[in-house]
Coordinates of C-alpha atoms in Angstrom, one line a residue:
Chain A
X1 CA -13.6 -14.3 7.0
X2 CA -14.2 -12.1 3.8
X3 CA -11.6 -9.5 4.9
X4 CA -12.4 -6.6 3.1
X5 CA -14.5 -6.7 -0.1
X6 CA -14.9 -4.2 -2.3
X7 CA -17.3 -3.2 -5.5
X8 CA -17.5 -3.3 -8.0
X9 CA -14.2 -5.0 -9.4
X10 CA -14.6 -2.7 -13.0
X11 CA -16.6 0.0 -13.9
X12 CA -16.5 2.6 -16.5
X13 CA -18.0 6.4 -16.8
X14 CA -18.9 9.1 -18.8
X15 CA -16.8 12.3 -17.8
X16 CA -19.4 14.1 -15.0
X17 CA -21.1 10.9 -13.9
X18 CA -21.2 10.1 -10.3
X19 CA -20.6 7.2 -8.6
X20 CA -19.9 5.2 -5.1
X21 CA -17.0 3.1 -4.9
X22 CA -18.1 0.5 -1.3
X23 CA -15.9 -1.1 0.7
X24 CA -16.8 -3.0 3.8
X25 CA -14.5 -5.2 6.2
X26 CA -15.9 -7.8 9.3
X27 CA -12.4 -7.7 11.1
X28 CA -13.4 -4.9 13.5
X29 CA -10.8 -2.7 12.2
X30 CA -10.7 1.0 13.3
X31 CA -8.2 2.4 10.4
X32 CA -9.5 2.3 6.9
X33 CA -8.1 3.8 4.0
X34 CA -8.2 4.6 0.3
X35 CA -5.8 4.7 -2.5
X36 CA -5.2 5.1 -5.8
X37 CA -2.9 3.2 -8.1
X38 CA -1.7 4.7 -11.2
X39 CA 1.1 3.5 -13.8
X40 CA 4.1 4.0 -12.5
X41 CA 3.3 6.3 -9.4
X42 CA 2.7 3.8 -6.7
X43 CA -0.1 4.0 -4.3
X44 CA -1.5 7.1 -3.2
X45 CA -3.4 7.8 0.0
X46 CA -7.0 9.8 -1.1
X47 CA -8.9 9.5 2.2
X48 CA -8.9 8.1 6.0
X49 CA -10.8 7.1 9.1
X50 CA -9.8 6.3 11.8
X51 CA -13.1 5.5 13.4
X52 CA -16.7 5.8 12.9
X53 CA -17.6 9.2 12.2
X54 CA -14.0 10.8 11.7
X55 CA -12.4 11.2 8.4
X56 CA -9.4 12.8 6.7
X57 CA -8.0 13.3 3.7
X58 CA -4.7 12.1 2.4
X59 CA -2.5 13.1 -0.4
X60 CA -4.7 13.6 -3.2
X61 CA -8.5 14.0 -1.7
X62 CA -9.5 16.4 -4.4
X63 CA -12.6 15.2 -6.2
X64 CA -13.4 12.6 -3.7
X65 CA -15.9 12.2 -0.8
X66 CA -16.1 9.7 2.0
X67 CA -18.1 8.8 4.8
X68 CA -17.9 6.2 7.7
X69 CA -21.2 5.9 9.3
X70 CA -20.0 2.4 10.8
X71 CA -17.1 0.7 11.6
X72 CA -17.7 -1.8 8.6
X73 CA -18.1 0.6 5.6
X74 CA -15.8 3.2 4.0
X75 CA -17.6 4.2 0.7
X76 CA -15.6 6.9 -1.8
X77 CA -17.6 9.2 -3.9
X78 CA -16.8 10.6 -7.0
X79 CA -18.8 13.4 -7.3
X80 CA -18.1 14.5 -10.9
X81 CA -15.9 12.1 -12.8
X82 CA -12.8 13.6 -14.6
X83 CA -10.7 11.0 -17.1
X84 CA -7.6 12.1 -14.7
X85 CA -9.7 9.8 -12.1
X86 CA -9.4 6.6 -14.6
X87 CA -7.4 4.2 -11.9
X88 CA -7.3 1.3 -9.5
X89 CA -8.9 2.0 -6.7
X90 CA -8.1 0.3 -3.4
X91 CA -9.5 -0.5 0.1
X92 CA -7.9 -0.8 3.1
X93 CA -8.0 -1.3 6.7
X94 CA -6.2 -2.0 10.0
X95 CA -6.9 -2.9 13.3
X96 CA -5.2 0.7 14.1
X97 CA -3.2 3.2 12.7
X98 CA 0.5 1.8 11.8
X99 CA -0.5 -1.7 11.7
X100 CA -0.6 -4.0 8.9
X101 CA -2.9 -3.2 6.4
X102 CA -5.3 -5.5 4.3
X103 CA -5.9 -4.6 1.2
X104 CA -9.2 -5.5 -1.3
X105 CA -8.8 -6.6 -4.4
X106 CA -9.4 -3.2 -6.1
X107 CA -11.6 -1.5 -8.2
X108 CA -10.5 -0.4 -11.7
X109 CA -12.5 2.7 -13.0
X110 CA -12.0 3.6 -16.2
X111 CA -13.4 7.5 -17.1
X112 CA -14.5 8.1 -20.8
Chain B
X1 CA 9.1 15.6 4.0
X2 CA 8.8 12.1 4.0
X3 CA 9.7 9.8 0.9
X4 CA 10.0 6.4 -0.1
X5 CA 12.1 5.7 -3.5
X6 CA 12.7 2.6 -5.4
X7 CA 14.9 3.3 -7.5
X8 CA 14.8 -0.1 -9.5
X9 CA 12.0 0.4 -11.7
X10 CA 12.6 -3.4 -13.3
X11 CA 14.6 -6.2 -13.0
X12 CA 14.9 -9.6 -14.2
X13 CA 16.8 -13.1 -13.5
X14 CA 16.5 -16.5 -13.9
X15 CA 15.0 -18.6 -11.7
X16 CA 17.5 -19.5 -8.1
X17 CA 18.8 -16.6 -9.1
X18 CA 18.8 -14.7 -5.7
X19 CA 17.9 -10.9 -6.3
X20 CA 18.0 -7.7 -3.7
X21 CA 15.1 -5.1 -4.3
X22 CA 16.4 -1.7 -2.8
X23 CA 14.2 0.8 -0.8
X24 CA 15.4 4.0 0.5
X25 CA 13.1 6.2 2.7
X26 CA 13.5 9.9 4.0
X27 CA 11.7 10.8 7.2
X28 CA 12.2 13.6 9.9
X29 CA 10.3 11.3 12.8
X30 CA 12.1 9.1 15.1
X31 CA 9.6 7.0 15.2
X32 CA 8.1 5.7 12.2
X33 CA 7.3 1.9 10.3
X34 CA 8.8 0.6 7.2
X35 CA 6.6 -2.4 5.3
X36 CA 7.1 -4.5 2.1
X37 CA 3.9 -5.5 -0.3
X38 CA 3.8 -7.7 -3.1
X39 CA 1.3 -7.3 -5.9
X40 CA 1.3 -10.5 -8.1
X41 CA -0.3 -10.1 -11.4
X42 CA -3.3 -10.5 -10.2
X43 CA -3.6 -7.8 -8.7
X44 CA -3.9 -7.6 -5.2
X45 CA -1.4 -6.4 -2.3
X46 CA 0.3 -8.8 -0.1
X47 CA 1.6 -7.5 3.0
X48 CA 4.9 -9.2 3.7
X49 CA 6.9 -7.3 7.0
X50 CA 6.7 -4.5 9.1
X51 CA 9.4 -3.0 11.1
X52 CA 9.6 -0.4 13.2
X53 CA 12.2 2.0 13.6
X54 CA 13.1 0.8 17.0
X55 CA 14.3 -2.7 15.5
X56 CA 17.4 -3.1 13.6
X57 CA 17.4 -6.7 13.9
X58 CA 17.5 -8.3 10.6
X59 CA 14.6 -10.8 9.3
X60 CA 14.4 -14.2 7.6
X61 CA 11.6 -15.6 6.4
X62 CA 12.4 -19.1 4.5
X63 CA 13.4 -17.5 1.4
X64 CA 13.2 -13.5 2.1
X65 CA 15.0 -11.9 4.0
X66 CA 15.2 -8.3 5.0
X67 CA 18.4 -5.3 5.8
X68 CA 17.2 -2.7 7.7
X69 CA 20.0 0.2 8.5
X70 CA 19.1 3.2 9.7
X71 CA 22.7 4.5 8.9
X72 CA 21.7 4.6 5.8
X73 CA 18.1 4.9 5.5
X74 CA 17.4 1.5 4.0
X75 CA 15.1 -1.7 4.5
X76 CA 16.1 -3.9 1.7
X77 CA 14.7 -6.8 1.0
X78 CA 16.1 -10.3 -0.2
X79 CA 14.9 -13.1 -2.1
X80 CA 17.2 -16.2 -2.3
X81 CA 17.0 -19.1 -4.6
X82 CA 14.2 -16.9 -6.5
X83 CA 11.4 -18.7 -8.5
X84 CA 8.6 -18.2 -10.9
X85 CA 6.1 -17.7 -8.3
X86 CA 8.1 -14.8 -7.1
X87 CA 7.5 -12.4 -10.1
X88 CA 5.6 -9.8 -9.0
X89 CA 5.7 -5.5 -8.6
X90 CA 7.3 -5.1 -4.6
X91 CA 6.5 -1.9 -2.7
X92 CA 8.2 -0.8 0.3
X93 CA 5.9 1.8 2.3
X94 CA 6.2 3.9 5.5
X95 CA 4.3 5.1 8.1
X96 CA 5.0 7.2 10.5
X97 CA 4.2 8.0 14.1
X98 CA 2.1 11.2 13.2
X99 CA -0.8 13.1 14.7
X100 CA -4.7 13.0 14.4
X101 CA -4.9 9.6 13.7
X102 CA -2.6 9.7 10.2
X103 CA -0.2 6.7 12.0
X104 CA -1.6 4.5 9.7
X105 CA -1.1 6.6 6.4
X106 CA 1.4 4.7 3.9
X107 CA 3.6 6.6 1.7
X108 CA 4.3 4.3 -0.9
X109 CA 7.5 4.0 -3.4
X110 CA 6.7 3.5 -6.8
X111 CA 7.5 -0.3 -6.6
X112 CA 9.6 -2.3 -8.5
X113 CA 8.6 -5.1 -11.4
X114 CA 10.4 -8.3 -10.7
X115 CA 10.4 -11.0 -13.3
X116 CA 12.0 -14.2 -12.5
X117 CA 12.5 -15.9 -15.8
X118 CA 12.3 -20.2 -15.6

């Protein structure tokens, strides 16, 4: 079981680039979720889904975009990188809502 | 509103050492879920317990252990004996029981840095 995988593991930008941030999961897992990690400020919640198709945003959605098409994939979009966005990005899902999460290993995005 | 504070920001002891990381949390629901994470340095997130807010009963797990009171609005969490392989940030998160599917939305404290000196 690869749990859920995410990609890339680094990546840096140029202040207005865009990019996709995937994450996938094979456990059949209904919840997914994004946060962001920042020095000293814990994990914060960006976006949800809690199924194909539905989405929400969390705590700090602005300048974000997600999409769940499938029960596997939860991509994040930045649509026009800001150097306030430079982070560690992590994936995470659960079979449902209030359940255990599992976590990827994280993306860190570094915005020059 | 709901909140989750750490309020150890670091803290370090020598190895079988036992050490208590504290975790307060603020919540209006009645129903609601308290977890602990580890992040080793490298990186990733370790889930380590969940509890919900129906369950008072203390847990042991070989050398963790974890004091939930509701009195209080604490889930604090225990390592005994502690040891290298225990240095790692620690986050205690909740959940609660919300609406529109947001039951599995983690607020997250800030975490605290433990360093378990040899």
């Amino acid at each position: 079981n690869a749990g859920v995988t995410q990609t890339p593991k680094f990546q840096v930008l140029k202040t207005g680039q865009s990019m996709t941030l995937q994450c996938a999961q094979d456990m059949n897992h209904e919840y997914m979720s994004w946060y962001r990690q920042d020095p000293g400020m814990g994990l914060r919640l960006i976006h949800y889904s809690v199924g194909a198709g539905i989405t929400d945003q969390g705590e700090v959605p602005n300048g974000y975009n997600v999409s769940r098409s499938t029960t596997e994939d939860f991509p994040l979009r930045l649509l026009s990188a800001a150097p306030s966005q430079t982070s560690v990005y992590f994936c995470a899902s659960s079979r449902k809502g209030n359940q255990p999460q599992h976590f990827g290993d994280g993306t860190r995005l570094s915005i020059l | 509103a709901q909140k989750v504070t750490q309020a150890q920001t670091e803290i370090s002891v020598v190895e079988k050492e036992d050490v208590t990381l504290d975790c307060v949390y603020e919540t209006r629901d009645t129903t609601y879920y308290l977890f602990w994470y580890k992040q080793p340095p490298s990186g990733e997130l370790v889930f380590l317990i969940r509890r919900n807010s129906f369950d008072e009963q203390n847990e042991i797990s070989g050398r963790y252990s974890w004091n939930f009171q509701k009195s209080t609005s604490s889930f604090n969490f225990t390592i005994t004996a502690s040891q290298v392989v225990d240095s790692a940030v620690y986050f205690c998160a909740l959940s609660e029981d919300g609406y529109g599917g947001s039951q599995g939305n983690l607020i997250f404290g800030k975490g605290t840095k433990l360093s378990v000196k040899p």
